[in-house]
């Protein structure tokens, strides 16, 4: 049975990888390139998932890690409605929590304020009685 080996090295340690590859050069190895997730661009809004960075009209928008994760979740699923519980599970990676409604409402509100200042547009739609979705009509 084959084995999967995942090695994470910085540039200074790249010589370690070269030594490993040299020593098993004759063997059959399947390499899987795990490249950074692509930039998500919607109109004038760009999300850089590996940097937790958002740019709106070329201007950087500062979001905390959870706010970024929430916006990224909605933006990569344009039009899909997420319940507050689904958002909480995806962003916080926890199945249950106290005050899910308040927590999600607060973070959505903060994202909206920041987007409104730069973007002048609220791209997070509240679907009453259900949750939130990303709307892309600007």
PDB file of C-alpha atoms in Angstrom:
ATOM      1  CA  UNK A   1       0.000   0.000   0.000  1.00  0.00           C
ATOM      2  CA  UNK A   2       1.281   3.458  -0.886  1.00  0.00           C
ATOM      3  CA  UNK A   3       2.070   6.141   1.595  1.00  0.00           C
ATOM      4  CA  UNK A   4       1.347   9.817   1.395  1.00  0.00           C
ATOM      5  CA  UNK A   5       4.025  12.148   2.655  1.00  0.00           C
ATOM      6  CA  UNK A   6       3.375  15.834   3.079  1.00  0.00           C
ATOM      7  CA  UNK A   7       6.373  18.031   3.743  1.00  0.00           C
ATOM      8  CA  UNK A   8       6.186  21.737   4.406  1.00  0.00           C
ATOM      9  CA  UNK A   9       9.464  23.577   4.005  1.00  0.00           C
ATOM     10  CA  UNK A  10      10.395  27.197   3.750  1.00  0.00           C
ATOM     11  CA  UNK A  11      12.837  28.379   1.106  1.00  0.00           C
ATOM     12  CA  UNK A  12      15.800  28.075   3.462  1.00  0.00           C
ATOM     13  CA  UNK A  13      15.042  24.364   3.931  1.00  0.00           C
ATOM     14  CA  UNK A  14      14.539  23.550   0.272  1.00  0.00           C
ATOM     15  CA  UNK A  15      17.862  21.698   0.216  1.00  0.00           C
ATOM     16  CA  UNK A  16      16.227  19.078   2.477  1.00  0.00           C
ATOM     17  CA  UNK A  17      13.639  18.359  -0.206  1.00  0.00           C
ATOM     18  CA  UNK A  18      16.356  18.083  -2.847  1.00  0.00           C
ATOM     19  CA  UNK A  19      18.243  15.507  -0.746  1.00  0.00           C
ATOM     20  CA  UNK A  20      15.074  13.464  -0.229  1.00  0.00           C
ATOM     21  CA  UNK A  21      14.251  13.526  -3.935  1.00  0.00           C
ATOM     22  CA  UNK A  22      17.814  12.626  -4.902  1.00  0.00           C
ATOM     23  CA  UNK A  23      17.803   9.613  -2.579  1.00  0.00           C
ATOM     24  CA  UNK A  24      14.571   8.175  -4.005  1.00  0.00           C
ATOM     25  CA  UNK A  25      14.985   9.294  -7.587  1.00  0.00           C
ATOM     26  CA  UNK A  26      14.628   5.783  -9.021  1.00  0.00           C
ATOM     27  CA  UNK A  27      11.304   5.161  -7.247  1.00  0.00           C
ATOM     28  CA  UNK A  28       7.886   5.981  -8.642  1.00  0.00           C
ATOM     29  CA  UNK A  29       6.604   9.073  -6.893  1.00  0.00           C
ATOM     30  CA  UNK A  30       3.385  10.910  -7.489  1.00  0.00           C
ATOM     31  CA  UNK A  31       3.713  14.602  -6.779  1.00  0.00           C
ATOM     32  CA  UNK A  32       0.696  16.679  -5.910  1.00  0.00           C
ATOM     33  CA  UNK A  33       1.121  20.410  -6.155  1.00  0.00           C
ATOM     34  CA  UNK A  34      -0.895  22.173  -3.506  1.00  0.00           C
ATOM     35  CA  UNK A  35      -0.887  25.675  -4.876  1.00  0.00           C
ATOM     36  CA  UNK A  36      -2.429  28.612  -3.097  1.00  0.00           C
ATOM     37  CA  UNK A  37      -6.117  29.101  -3.728  1.00  0.00           C
ATOM     38  CA  UNK A  38      -6.714  31.478  -6.594  1.00  0.00           C
ATOM     39  CA  UNK A  39      -7.749  35.044  -6.033  1.00  0.00           C
ATOM     40  CA  UNK A  40     -11.514  35.412  -6.011  1.00  0.00           C
ATOM     41  CA  UNK A  41     -12.473  38.470  -8.071  1.00  0.00           C
ATOM     42  CA  UNK A  42     -16.000  39.777  -8.356  1.00  0.00           C
ATOM     43  CA  UNK A  43     -16.258  43.155 -10.090  1.00  0.00           C
ATOM     44  CA  UNK A  44     -14.118  45.537  -8.046  1.00  0.00           C
ATOM     45  CA  UNK A  45     -13.862  43.172  -5.077  1.00  0.00           C
ATOM     46  CA  UNK A  46     -10.862  40.817  -4.826  1.00  0.00           C
ATOM     47  CA  UNK A  47     -10.299  38.300  -2.036  1.00  0.00           C
ATOM     48  CA  UNK A  48      -6.879  36.743  -1.461  1.00  0.00           C
ATOM     49  CA  UNK A  49      -7.502  33.660   0.719  1.00  0.00           C
ATOM     50  CA  UNK A  50      -3.887  32.845   1.592  1.00  0.00           C
ATOM     51  CA  UNK A  51      -3.249  36.389   2.728  1.00  0.00           C
ATOM     52  CA  UNK A  52      -6.668  37.030   4.314  1.00  0.00           C
ATOM     53  CA  UNK A  53      -6.641  40.203   2.257  1.00  0.00           C
ATOM     54  CA  UNK A  54      -9.510  42.040   0.587  1.00  0.00           C
ATOM     55  CA  UNK A  55      -9.151  44.753  -2.023  1.00  0.00           C
ATOM     56  CA  UNK A  56     -12.026  46.948  -3.085  1.00  0.00           C
ATOM     57  CA  UNK A  57     -11.440  49.166  -6.114  1.00  0.00           C
ATOM     58  CA  UNK A  58      -7.714  48.535  -5.601  1.00  0.00           C
ATOM     59  CA  UNK A  59      -7.865  49.765  -2.004  1.00  0.00           C
ATOM     60  CA  UNK A  60      -7.092  47.310   0.796  1.00  0.00           C
ATOM     61  CA  UNK A  61      -9.885  46.586   3.252  1.00  0.00           C
ATOM     62  CA  UNK A  62      -8.851  45.415   6.706  1.00  0.00           C
ATOM     63  CA  UNK A  63     -10.872  42.503   8.057  1.00  0.00           C
ATOM     64  CA  UNK A  64     -10.150  40.173  10.932  1.00  0.00           C
ATOM     65  CA  UNK A  65      -9.563  36.486  10.123  1.00  0.00           C
ATOM     66  CA  UNK A  66     -13.127  35.440  10.923  1.00  0.00           C
ATOM     67  CA  UNK A  67     -14.639  38.372   9.083  1.00  0.00           C
ATOM     68  CA  UNK A  68     -12.500  37.491   6.074  1.00  0.00           C
ATOM     69  CA  UNK A  69     -13.521  33.826   6.292  1.00  0.00           C
ATOM     70  CA  UNK A  70     -17.194  34.796   6.499  1.00  0.00           C
ATOM     71  CA  UNK A  71     -16.987  37.129   3.495  1.00  0.00           C
ATOM     72  CA  UNK A  72     -14.958  34.575   1.525  1.00  0.00           C
ATOM     73  CA  UNK A  73     -17.485  31.822   2.285  1.00  0.00           C
ATOM     74  CA  UNK A  74     -20.346  33.933   0.982  1.00  0.00           C
ATOM     75  CA  UNK A  75     -18.435  35.383  -1.997  1.00  0.00           C
ATOM     76  CA  UNK A  76     -17.257  32.027  -3.320  1.00  0.00           C
ATOM     77  CA  UNK A  77     -20.877  30.829  -3.212  1.00  0.00           C
ATOM     78  CA  UNK A  78     -22.611  33.772  -4.896  1.00  0.00           C
ATOM     79  CA  UNK A  79     -26.382  33.532  -4.504  1.00  0.00           C
ATOM     80  CA  UNK A  80     -26.342  30.572  -2.121  1.00  0.00           C
ATOM     81  CA  UNK A  81     -28.154  31.199   1.143  1.00  0.00           C
ATOM     82  CA  UNK A  82     -26.353  30.157   4.322  1.00  0.00           C
ATOM     83  CA  UNK A  83     -28.076  29.906   7.678  1.00  0.00           C
ATOM     84  CA  UNK A  84     -26.342  31.521  10.633  1.00  0.00           C
ATOM     85  CA  UNK A  85     -25.612  28.044  11.957  1.00  0.00           C
ATOM     86  CA  UNK A  86     -23.986  26.981   8.674  1.00  0.00           C
ATOM     87  CA  UNK A  87     -21.864  30.128   8.647  1.00  0.00           C
ATOM     88  CA  UNK A  88     -20.822  29.566  12.242  1.00  0.00           C
ATOM     89  CA  UNK A  89     -19.904  25.951  11.556  1.00  0.00           C
ATOM     90  CA  UNK A  90     -17.864  26.871   8.458  1.00  0.00           C
ATOM     91  CA  UNK A  91     -16.102  29.941   9.860  1.00  0.00           C
ATOM     92  CA  UNK A  92     -15.581  28.956  13.491  1.00  0.00           C
ATOM     93  CA  UNK A  93     -15.311  25.228  12.719  1.00  0.00           C
ATOM     94  CA  UNK A  94     -17.508  24.407  15.699  1.00  0.00           C
ATOM     95  CA  UNK A  95     -20.863  22.653  15.568  1.00  0.00           C
ATOM     96  CA  UNK A  96     -22.497  24.363  18.538  1.00  0.00           C
ATOM     97  CA  UNK A  97     -22.069  27.683  20.234  1.00  0.00           C
ATOM     98  CA  UNK A  98     -23.802  30.140  22.463  1.00  0.00           C
ATOM     99  CA  UNK A  99     -25.291  33.259  20.832  1.00  0.00           C
ATOM    100  CA  UNK A 100     -24.802  32.147  17.219  1.00  0.00           C
ATOM    101  CA  UNK A 101     -27.370  34.707  16.014  1.00  0.00           C
ATOM    102  CA  UNK A 102     -25.693  37.611  17.792  1.00  0.00           C
ATOM    103  CA  UNK A 103     -22.198  36.518  16.779  1.00  0.00           C
ATOM    104  CA  UNK A 104     -23.014  36.218  13.080  1.00  0.00           C
ATOM    105  CA  UNK A 105     -25.149  39.365  13.067  1.00  0.00           C
ATOM    106  CA  UNK A 106     -22.285  41.332  14.662  1.00  0.00           C
ATOM    107  CA  UNK A 107     -19.646  40.128  12.195  1.00  0.00           C
ATOM    108  CA  UNK A 108     -21.903  40.670   9.167  1.00  0.00           C
ATOM    109  CA  UNK A 109     -22.645  44.175  10.447  1.00  0.00           C
ATOM    110  CA  UNK A 110     -18.929  44.954  10.821  1.00  0.00           C
ATOM    111  CA  UNK A 111     -18.142  43.639   7.322  1.00  0.00           C
ATOM    112  CA  UNK A 112     -20.986  45.712   5.889  1.00  0.00           C
ATOM    113  CA  UNK A 113     -19.741  48.891   7.589  1.00  0.00           C
ATOM    114  CA  UNK A 114     -16.248  48.400   6.216  1.00  0.00           C
ATOM    115  CA  UNK A 115     -17.469  47.565   2.712  1.00  0.00           C
ATOM    116  CA  UNK A 116     -19.850  50.540   2.665  1.00  0.00           C
ATOM    117  CA  UNK A 117     -16.990  52.924   3.521  1.00  0.00           C
ATOM    118  CA  UNK A 118     -14.882  51.852   0.548  1.00  0.00           C
ATOM    119  CA  UNK A 119     -17.230  50.028  -1.804  1.00  0.00           C
ATOM    120  CA  UNK A 120     -20.377  52.070  -1.249  1.00  0.00           C
ATOM    121  CA  UNK A 121     -22.328  48.878  -1.710  1.00  0.00           C
ATOM    122  CA  UNK A 122     -23.684  46.177   0.579  1.00  0.00           C
ATOM    123  CA  UNK A 123     -22.968  42.870  -1.121  1.00  0.00           C
ATOM    124  CA  UNK A 124     -24.246  40.758   1.784  1.00  0.00           C
ATOM    125  CA  UNK A 125     -27.977  40.257   1.571  1.00  0.00           C
ATOM    126  CA  UNK A 126     -30.065  39.292   4.566  1.00  0.00           C
ATOM    127  CA  UNK A 127     -32.604  36.630   3.651  1.00  0.00           C
ATOM    128  CA  UNK A 128     -35.126  37.126   6.435  1.00  0.00           C
ATOM    129  CA  UNK A 129     -35.890  34.031   8.437  1.00  0.00           C
ATOM    130  CA  UNK A 130     -33.108  32.055   6.759  1.00  0.00           C
ATOM    131  CA  UNK A 131     -29.673  33.685   6.783  1.00  0.00           C
ATOM    132  CA  UNK A 132     -27.336  35.515   4.409  1.00  0.00           C
ATOM    133  CA  UNK A 133     -26.071  35.352   0.855  1.00  0.00           C
ATOM    134  CA  UNK A 134     -23.615  37.231  -1.311  1.00  0.00           C
ATOM    135  CA  UNK A 135     -25.283  39.290  -3.998  1.00  0.00           C
ATOM    136  CA  UNK A 136     -23.281  40.303  -7.005  1.00  0.00           C
ATOM    137  CA  UNK A 137     -25.180  42.903  -8.945  1.00  0.00           C
ATOM    138  CA  UNK A 138     -22.860  45.875  -8.844  1.00  0.00           C
TER     139      UNK A 138
END
